[in-house]
PDB file of N, CA and C in Angstrom:
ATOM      1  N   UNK A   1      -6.198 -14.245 -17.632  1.00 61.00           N
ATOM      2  CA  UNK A   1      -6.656 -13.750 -16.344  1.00 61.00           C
ATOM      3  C   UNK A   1      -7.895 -12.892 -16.574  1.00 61.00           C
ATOM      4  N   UNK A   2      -8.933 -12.861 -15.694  1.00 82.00           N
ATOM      5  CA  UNK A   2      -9.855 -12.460 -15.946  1.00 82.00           C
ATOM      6  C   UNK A   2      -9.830 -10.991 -15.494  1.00 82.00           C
ATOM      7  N   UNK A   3     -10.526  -9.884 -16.168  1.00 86.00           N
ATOM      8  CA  UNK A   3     -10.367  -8.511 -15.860  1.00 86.00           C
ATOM      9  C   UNK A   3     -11.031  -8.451 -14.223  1.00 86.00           C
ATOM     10  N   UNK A   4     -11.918  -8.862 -13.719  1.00 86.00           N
ATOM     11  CA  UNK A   4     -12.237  -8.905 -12.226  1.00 86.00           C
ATOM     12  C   UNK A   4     -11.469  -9.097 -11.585  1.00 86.00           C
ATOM     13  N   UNK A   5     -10.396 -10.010 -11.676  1.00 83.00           N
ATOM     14  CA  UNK A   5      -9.146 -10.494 -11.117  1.00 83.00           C
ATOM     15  C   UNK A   5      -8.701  -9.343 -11.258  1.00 83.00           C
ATOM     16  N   UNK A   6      -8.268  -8.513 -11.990  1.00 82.00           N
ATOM     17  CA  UNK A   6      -7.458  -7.562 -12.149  1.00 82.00           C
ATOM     18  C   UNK A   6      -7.767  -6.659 -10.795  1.00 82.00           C
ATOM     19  N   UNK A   7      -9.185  -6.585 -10.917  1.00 87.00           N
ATOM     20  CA  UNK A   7      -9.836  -5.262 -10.658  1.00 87.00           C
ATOM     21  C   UNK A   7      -9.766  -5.056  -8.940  1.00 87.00           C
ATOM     22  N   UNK A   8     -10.158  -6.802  -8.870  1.00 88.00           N
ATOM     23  CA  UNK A   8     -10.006  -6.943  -6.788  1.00 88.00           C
ATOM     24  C   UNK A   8      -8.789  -6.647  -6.739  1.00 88.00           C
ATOM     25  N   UNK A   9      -7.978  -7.383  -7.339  1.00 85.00           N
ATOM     26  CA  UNK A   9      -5.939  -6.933  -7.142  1.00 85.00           C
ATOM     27  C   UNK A   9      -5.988  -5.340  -6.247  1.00 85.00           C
ATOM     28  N   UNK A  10      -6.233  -4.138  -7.774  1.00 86.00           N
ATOM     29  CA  UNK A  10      -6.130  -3.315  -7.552  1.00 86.00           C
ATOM     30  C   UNK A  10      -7.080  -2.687  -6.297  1.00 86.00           C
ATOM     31  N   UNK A  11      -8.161  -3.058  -6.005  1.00 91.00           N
ATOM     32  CA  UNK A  11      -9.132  -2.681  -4.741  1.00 91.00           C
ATOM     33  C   UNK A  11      -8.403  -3.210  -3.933  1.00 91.00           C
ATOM     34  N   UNK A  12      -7.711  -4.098  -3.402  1.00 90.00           N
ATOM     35  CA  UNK A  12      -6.868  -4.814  -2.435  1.00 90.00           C
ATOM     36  C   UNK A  12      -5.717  -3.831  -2.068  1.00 90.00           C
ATOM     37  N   UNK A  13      -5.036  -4.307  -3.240  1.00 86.00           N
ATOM     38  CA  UNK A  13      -3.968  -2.750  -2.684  1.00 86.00           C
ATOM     39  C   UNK A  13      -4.359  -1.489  -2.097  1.00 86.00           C
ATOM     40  N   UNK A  14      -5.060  -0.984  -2.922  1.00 88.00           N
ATOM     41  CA  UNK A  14      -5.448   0.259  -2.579  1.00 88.00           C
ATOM     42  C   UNK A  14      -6.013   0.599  -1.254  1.00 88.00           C
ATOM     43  N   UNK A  15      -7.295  -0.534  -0.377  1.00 92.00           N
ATOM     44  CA  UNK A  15      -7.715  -1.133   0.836  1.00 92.00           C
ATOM     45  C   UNK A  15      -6.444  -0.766   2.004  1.00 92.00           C
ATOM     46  N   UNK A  16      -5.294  -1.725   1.427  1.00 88.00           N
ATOM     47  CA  UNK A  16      -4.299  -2.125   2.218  1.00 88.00           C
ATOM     48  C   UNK A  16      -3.766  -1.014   2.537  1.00 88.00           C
ATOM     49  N   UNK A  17      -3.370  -0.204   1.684  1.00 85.00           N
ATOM     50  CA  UNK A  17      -2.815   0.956   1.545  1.00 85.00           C
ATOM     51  C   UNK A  17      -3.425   2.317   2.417  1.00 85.00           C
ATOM     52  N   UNK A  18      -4.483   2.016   2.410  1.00 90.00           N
ATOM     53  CA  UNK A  18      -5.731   3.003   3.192  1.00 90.00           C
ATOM     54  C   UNK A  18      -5.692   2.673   4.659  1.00 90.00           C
ATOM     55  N   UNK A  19      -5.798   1.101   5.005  1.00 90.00           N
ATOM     56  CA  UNK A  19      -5.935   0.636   6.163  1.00 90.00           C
ATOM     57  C   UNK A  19      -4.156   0.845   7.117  1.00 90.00           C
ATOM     58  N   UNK A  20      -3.471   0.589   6.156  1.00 84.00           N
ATOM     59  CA  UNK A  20      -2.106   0.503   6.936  1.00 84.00           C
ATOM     60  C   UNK A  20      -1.402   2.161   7.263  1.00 84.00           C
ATOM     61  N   UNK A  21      -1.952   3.433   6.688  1.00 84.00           N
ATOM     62  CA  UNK A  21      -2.020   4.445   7.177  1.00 84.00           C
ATOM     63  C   UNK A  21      -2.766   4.786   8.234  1.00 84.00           C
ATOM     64  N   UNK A  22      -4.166   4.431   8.190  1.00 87.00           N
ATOM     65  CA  UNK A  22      -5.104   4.451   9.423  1.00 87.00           C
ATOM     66  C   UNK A  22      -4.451   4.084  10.439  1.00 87.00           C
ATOM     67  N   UNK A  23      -3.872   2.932  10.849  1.00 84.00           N
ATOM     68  CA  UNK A  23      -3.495   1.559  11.346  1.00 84.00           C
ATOM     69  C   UNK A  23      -2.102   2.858  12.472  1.00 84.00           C
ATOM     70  N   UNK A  24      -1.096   3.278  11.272  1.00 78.00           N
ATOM     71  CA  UNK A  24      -0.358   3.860  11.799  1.00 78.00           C
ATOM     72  C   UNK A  24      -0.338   5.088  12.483  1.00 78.00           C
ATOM     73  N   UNK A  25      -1.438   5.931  11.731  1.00 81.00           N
ATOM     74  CA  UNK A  25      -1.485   7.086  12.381  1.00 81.00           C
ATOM     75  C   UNK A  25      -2.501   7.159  13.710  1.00 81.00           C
ATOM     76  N   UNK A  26      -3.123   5.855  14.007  1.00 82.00           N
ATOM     77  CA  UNK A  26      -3.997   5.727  15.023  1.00 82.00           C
ATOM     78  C   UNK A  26      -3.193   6.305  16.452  1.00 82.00           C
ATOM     79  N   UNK A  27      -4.401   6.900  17.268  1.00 78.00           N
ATOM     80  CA  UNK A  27      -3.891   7.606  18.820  1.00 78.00           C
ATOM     81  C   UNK A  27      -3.304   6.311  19.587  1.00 78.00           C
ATOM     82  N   UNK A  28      -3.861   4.683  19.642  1.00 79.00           N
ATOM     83  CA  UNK A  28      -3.079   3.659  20.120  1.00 79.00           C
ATOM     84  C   UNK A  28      -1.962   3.246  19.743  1.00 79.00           C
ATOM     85  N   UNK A  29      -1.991   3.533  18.527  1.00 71.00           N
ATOM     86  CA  UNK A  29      -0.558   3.361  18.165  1.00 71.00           C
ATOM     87  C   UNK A  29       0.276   3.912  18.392  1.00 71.00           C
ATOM     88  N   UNK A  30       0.402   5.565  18.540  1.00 68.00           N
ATOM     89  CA  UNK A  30       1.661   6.418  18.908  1.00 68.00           C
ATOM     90  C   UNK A  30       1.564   5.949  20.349  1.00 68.00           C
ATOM     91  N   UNK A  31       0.522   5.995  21.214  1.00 76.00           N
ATOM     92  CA  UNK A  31       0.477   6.087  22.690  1.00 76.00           C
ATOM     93  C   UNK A  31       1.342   4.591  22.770  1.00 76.00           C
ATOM     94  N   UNK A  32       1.323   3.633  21.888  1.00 76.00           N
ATOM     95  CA  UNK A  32       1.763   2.432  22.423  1.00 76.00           C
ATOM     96  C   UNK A  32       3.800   2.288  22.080  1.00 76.00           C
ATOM     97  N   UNK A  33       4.122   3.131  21.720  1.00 71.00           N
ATOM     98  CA  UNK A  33       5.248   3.274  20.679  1.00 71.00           C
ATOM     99  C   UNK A  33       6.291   4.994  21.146  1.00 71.00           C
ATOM    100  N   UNK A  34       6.575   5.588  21.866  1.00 72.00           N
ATOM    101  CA  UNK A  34       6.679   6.688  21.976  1.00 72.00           C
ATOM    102  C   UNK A  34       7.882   7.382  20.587  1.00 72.00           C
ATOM    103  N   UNK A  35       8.408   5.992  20.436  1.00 74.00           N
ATOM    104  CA  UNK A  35       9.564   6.443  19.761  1.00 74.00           C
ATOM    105  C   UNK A  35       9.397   6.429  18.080  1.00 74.00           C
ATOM    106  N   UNK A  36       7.948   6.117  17.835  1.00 68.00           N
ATOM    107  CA  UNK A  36       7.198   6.007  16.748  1.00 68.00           C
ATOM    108  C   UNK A  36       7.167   7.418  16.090  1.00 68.00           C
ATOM    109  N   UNK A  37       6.737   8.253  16.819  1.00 69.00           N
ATOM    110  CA  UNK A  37       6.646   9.696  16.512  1.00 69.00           C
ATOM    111  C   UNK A  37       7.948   9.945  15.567  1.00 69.00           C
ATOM    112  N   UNK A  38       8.877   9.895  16.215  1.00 76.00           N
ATOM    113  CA  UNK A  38      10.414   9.934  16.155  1.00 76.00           C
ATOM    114  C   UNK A  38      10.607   9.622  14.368  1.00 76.00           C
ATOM    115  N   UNK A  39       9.913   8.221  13.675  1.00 79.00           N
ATOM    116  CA  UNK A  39      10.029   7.835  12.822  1.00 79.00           C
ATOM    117  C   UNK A  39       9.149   7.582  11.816  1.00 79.00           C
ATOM    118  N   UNK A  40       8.062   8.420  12.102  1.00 78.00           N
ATOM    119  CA  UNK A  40       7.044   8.508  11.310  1.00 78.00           C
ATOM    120  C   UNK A  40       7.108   9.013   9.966  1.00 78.00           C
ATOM    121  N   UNK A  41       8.361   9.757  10.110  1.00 83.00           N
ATOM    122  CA  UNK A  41       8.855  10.019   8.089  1.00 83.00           C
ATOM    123  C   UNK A  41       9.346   8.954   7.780  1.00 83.00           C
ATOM    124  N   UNK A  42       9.953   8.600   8.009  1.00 85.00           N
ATOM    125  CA  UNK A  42      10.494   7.037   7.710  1.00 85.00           C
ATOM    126  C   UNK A  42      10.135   6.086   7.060  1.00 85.00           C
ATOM    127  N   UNK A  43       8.976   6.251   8.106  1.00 81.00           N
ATOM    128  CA  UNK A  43       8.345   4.724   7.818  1.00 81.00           C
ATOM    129  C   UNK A  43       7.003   4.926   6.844  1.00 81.00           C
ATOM    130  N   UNK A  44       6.870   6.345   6.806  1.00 83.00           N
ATOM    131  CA  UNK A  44       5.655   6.593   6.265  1.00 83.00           C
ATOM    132  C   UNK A  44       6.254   6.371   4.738  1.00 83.00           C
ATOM    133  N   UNK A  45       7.027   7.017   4.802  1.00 88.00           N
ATOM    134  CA  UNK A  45       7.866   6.799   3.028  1.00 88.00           C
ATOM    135  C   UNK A  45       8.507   5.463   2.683  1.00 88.00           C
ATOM    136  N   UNK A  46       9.028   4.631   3.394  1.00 89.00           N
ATOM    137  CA  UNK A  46       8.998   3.493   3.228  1.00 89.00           C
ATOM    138  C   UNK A  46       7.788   2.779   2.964  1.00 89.00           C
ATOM    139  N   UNK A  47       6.849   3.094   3.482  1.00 84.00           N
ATOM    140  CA  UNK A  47       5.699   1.869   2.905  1.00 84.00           C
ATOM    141  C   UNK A  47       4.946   2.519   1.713  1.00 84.00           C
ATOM    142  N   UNK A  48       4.970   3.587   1.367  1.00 88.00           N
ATOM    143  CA  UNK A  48       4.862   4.611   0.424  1.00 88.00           C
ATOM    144  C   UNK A  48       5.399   3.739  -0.846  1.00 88.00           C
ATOM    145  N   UNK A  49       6.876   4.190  -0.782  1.00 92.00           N
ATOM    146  CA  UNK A  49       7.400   2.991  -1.659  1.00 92.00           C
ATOM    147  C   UNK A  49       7.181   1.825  -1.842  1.00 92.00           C
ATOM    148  N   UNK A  50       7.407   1.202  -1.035  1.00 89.00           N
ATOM    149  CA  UNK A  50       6.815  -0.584  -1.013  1.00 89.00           C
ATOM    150  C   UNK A  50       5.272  -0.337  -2.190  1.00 89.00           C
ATOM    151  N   UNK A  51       4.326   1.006  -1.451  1.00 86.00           N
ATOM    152  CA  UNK A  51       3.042   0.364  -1.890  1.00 86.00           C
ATOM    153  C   UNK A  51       3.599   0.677  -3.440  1.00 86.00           C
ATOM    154  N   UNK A  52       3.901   2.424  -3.850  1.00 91.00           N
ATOM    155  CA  UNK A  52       4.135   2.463  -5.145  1.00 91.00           C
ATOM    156  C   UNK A  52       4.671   1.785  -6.015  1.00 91.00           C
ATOM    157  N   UNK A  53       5.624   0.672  -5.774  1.00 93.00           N
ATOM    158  CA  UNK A  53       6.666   0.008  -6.263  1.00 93.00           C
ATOM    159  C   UNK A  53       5.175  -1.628  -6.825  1.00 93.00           C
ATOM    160  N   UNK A  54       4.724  -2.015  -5.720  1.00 89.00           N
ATOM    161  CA  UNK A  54       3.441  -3.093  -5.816  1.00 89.00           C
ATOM    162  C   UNK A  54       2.532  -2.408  -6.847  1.00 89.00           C
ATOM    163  N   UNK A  55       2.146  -0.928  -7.073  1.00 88.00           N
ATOM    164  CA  UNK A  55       1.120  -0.624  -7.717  1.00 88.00           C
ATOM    165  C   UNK A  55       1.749  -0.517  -9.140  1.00 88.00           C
ATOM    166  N   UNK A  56       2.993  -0.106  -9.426  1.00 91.00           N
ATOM    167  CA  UNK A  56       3.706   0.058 -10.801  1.00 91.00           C
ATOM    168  C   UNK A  56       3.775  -1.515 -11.407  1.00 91.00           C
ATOM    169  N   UNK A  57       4.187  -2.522 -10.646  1.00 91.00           N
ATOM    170  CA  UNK A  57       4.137  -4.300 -10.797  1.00 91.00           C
ATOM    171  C   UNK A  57       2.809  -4.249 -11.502  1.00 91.00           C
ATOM    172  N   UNK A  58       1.841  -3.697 -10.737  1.00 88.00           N
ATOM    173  CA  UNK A  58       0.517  -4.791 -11.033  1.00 88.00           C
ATOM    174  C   UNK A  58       0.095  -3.998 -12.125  1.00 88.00           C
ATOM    175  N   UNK A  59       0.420  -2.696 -12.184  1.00 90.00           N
ATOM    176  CA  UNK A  59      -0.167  -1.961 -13.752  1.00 90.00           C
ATOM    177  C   UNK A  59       0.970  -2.335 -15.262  1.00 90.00           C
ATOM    178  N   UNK A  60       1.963  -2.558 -14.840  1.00 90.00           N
ATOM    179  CA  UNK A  60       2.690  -3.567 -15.765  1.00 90.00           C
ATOM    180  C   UNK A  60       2.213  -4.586 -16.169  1.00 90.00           C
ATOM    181  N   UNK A  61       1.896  -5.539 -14.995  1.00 88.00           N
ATOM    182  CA  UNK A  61       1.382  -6.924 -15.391  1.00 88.00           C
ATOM    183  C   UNK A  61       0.238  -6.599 -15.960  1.00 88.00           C
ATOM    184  N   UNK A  62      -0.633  -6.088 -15.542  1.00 86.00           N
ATOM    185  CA  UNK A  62      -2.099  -5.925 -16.591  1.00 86.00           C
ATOM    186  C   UNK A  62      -1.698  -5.037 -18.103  1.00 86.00           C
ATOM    187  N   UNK A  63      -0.769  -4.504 -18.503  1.00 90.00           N
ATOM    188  CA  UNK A  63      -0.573  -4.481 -19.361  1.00 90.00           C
ATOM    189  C   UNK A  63      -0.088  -4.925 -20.311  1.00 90.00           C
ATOM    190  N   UNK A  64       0.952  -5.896 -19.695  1.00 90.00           N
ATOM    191  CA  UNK A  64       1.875  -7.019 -20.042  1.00 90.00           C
ATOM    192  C   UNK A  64       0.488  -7.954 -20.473  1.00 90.00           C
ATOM    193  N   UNK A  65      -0.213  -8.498 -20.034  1.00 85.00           N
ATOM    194  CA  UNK A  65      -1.494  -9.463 -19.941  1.00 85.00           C
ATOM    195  C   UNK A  65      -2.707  -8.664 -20.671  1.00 85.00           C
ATOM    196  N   UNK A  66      -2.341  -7.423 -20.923  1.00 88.00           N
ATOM    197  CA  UNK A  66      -3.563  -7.162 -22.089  1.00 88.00           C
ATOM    198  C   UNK A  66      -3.280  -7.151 -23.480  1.00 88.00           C
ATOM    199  N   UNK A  67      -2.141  -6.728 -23.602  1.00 92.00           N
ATOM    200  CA  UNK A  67      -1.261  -6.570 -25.200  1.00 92.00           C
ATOM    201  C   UNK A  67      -0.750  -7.911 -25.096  1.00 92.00           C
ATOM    202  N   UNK A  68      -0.411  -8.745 -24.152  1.00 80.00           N
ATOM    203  CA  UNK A  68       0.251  -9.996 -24.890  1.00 80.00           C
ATOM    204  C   UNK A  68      -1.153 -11.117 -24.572  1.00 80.00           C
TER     205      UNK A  68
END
């Protein structure tokens, strides 16, 4: 695999990760959702995880794929 490959991976996530906080904490979004407020720890730490859990994978695999 080529190290560029690596490199968009990680810019991707990180993007995603940036955009899907924006995304949530936007004024249309609570205004569209009232009960959103309500669960905004929640969900904020849930995708938290999800992302950390995707970012620990892909720094494995590039390490897995540099030593082997």
């Amino acid at each position: 695999m080529n190290i560029g490959i690596v490199v968009a991976l990680i810019a991707l996530i990180g993007f995603a990760a940036v955009a899907t906080v924006l995304i949530g904490l936007s004024k249309q979004n609570v205004e569209g959702n009232p009960d959103y407020d309500k669960k905004i720890g929640k969900n904020t730490l849930r995708l938290t995880l999800i992302y950390a859990v995707a970012t620990i994978a892909a720094v494995l695999a590039f390490i897995w794929w540099y030593v082997g």
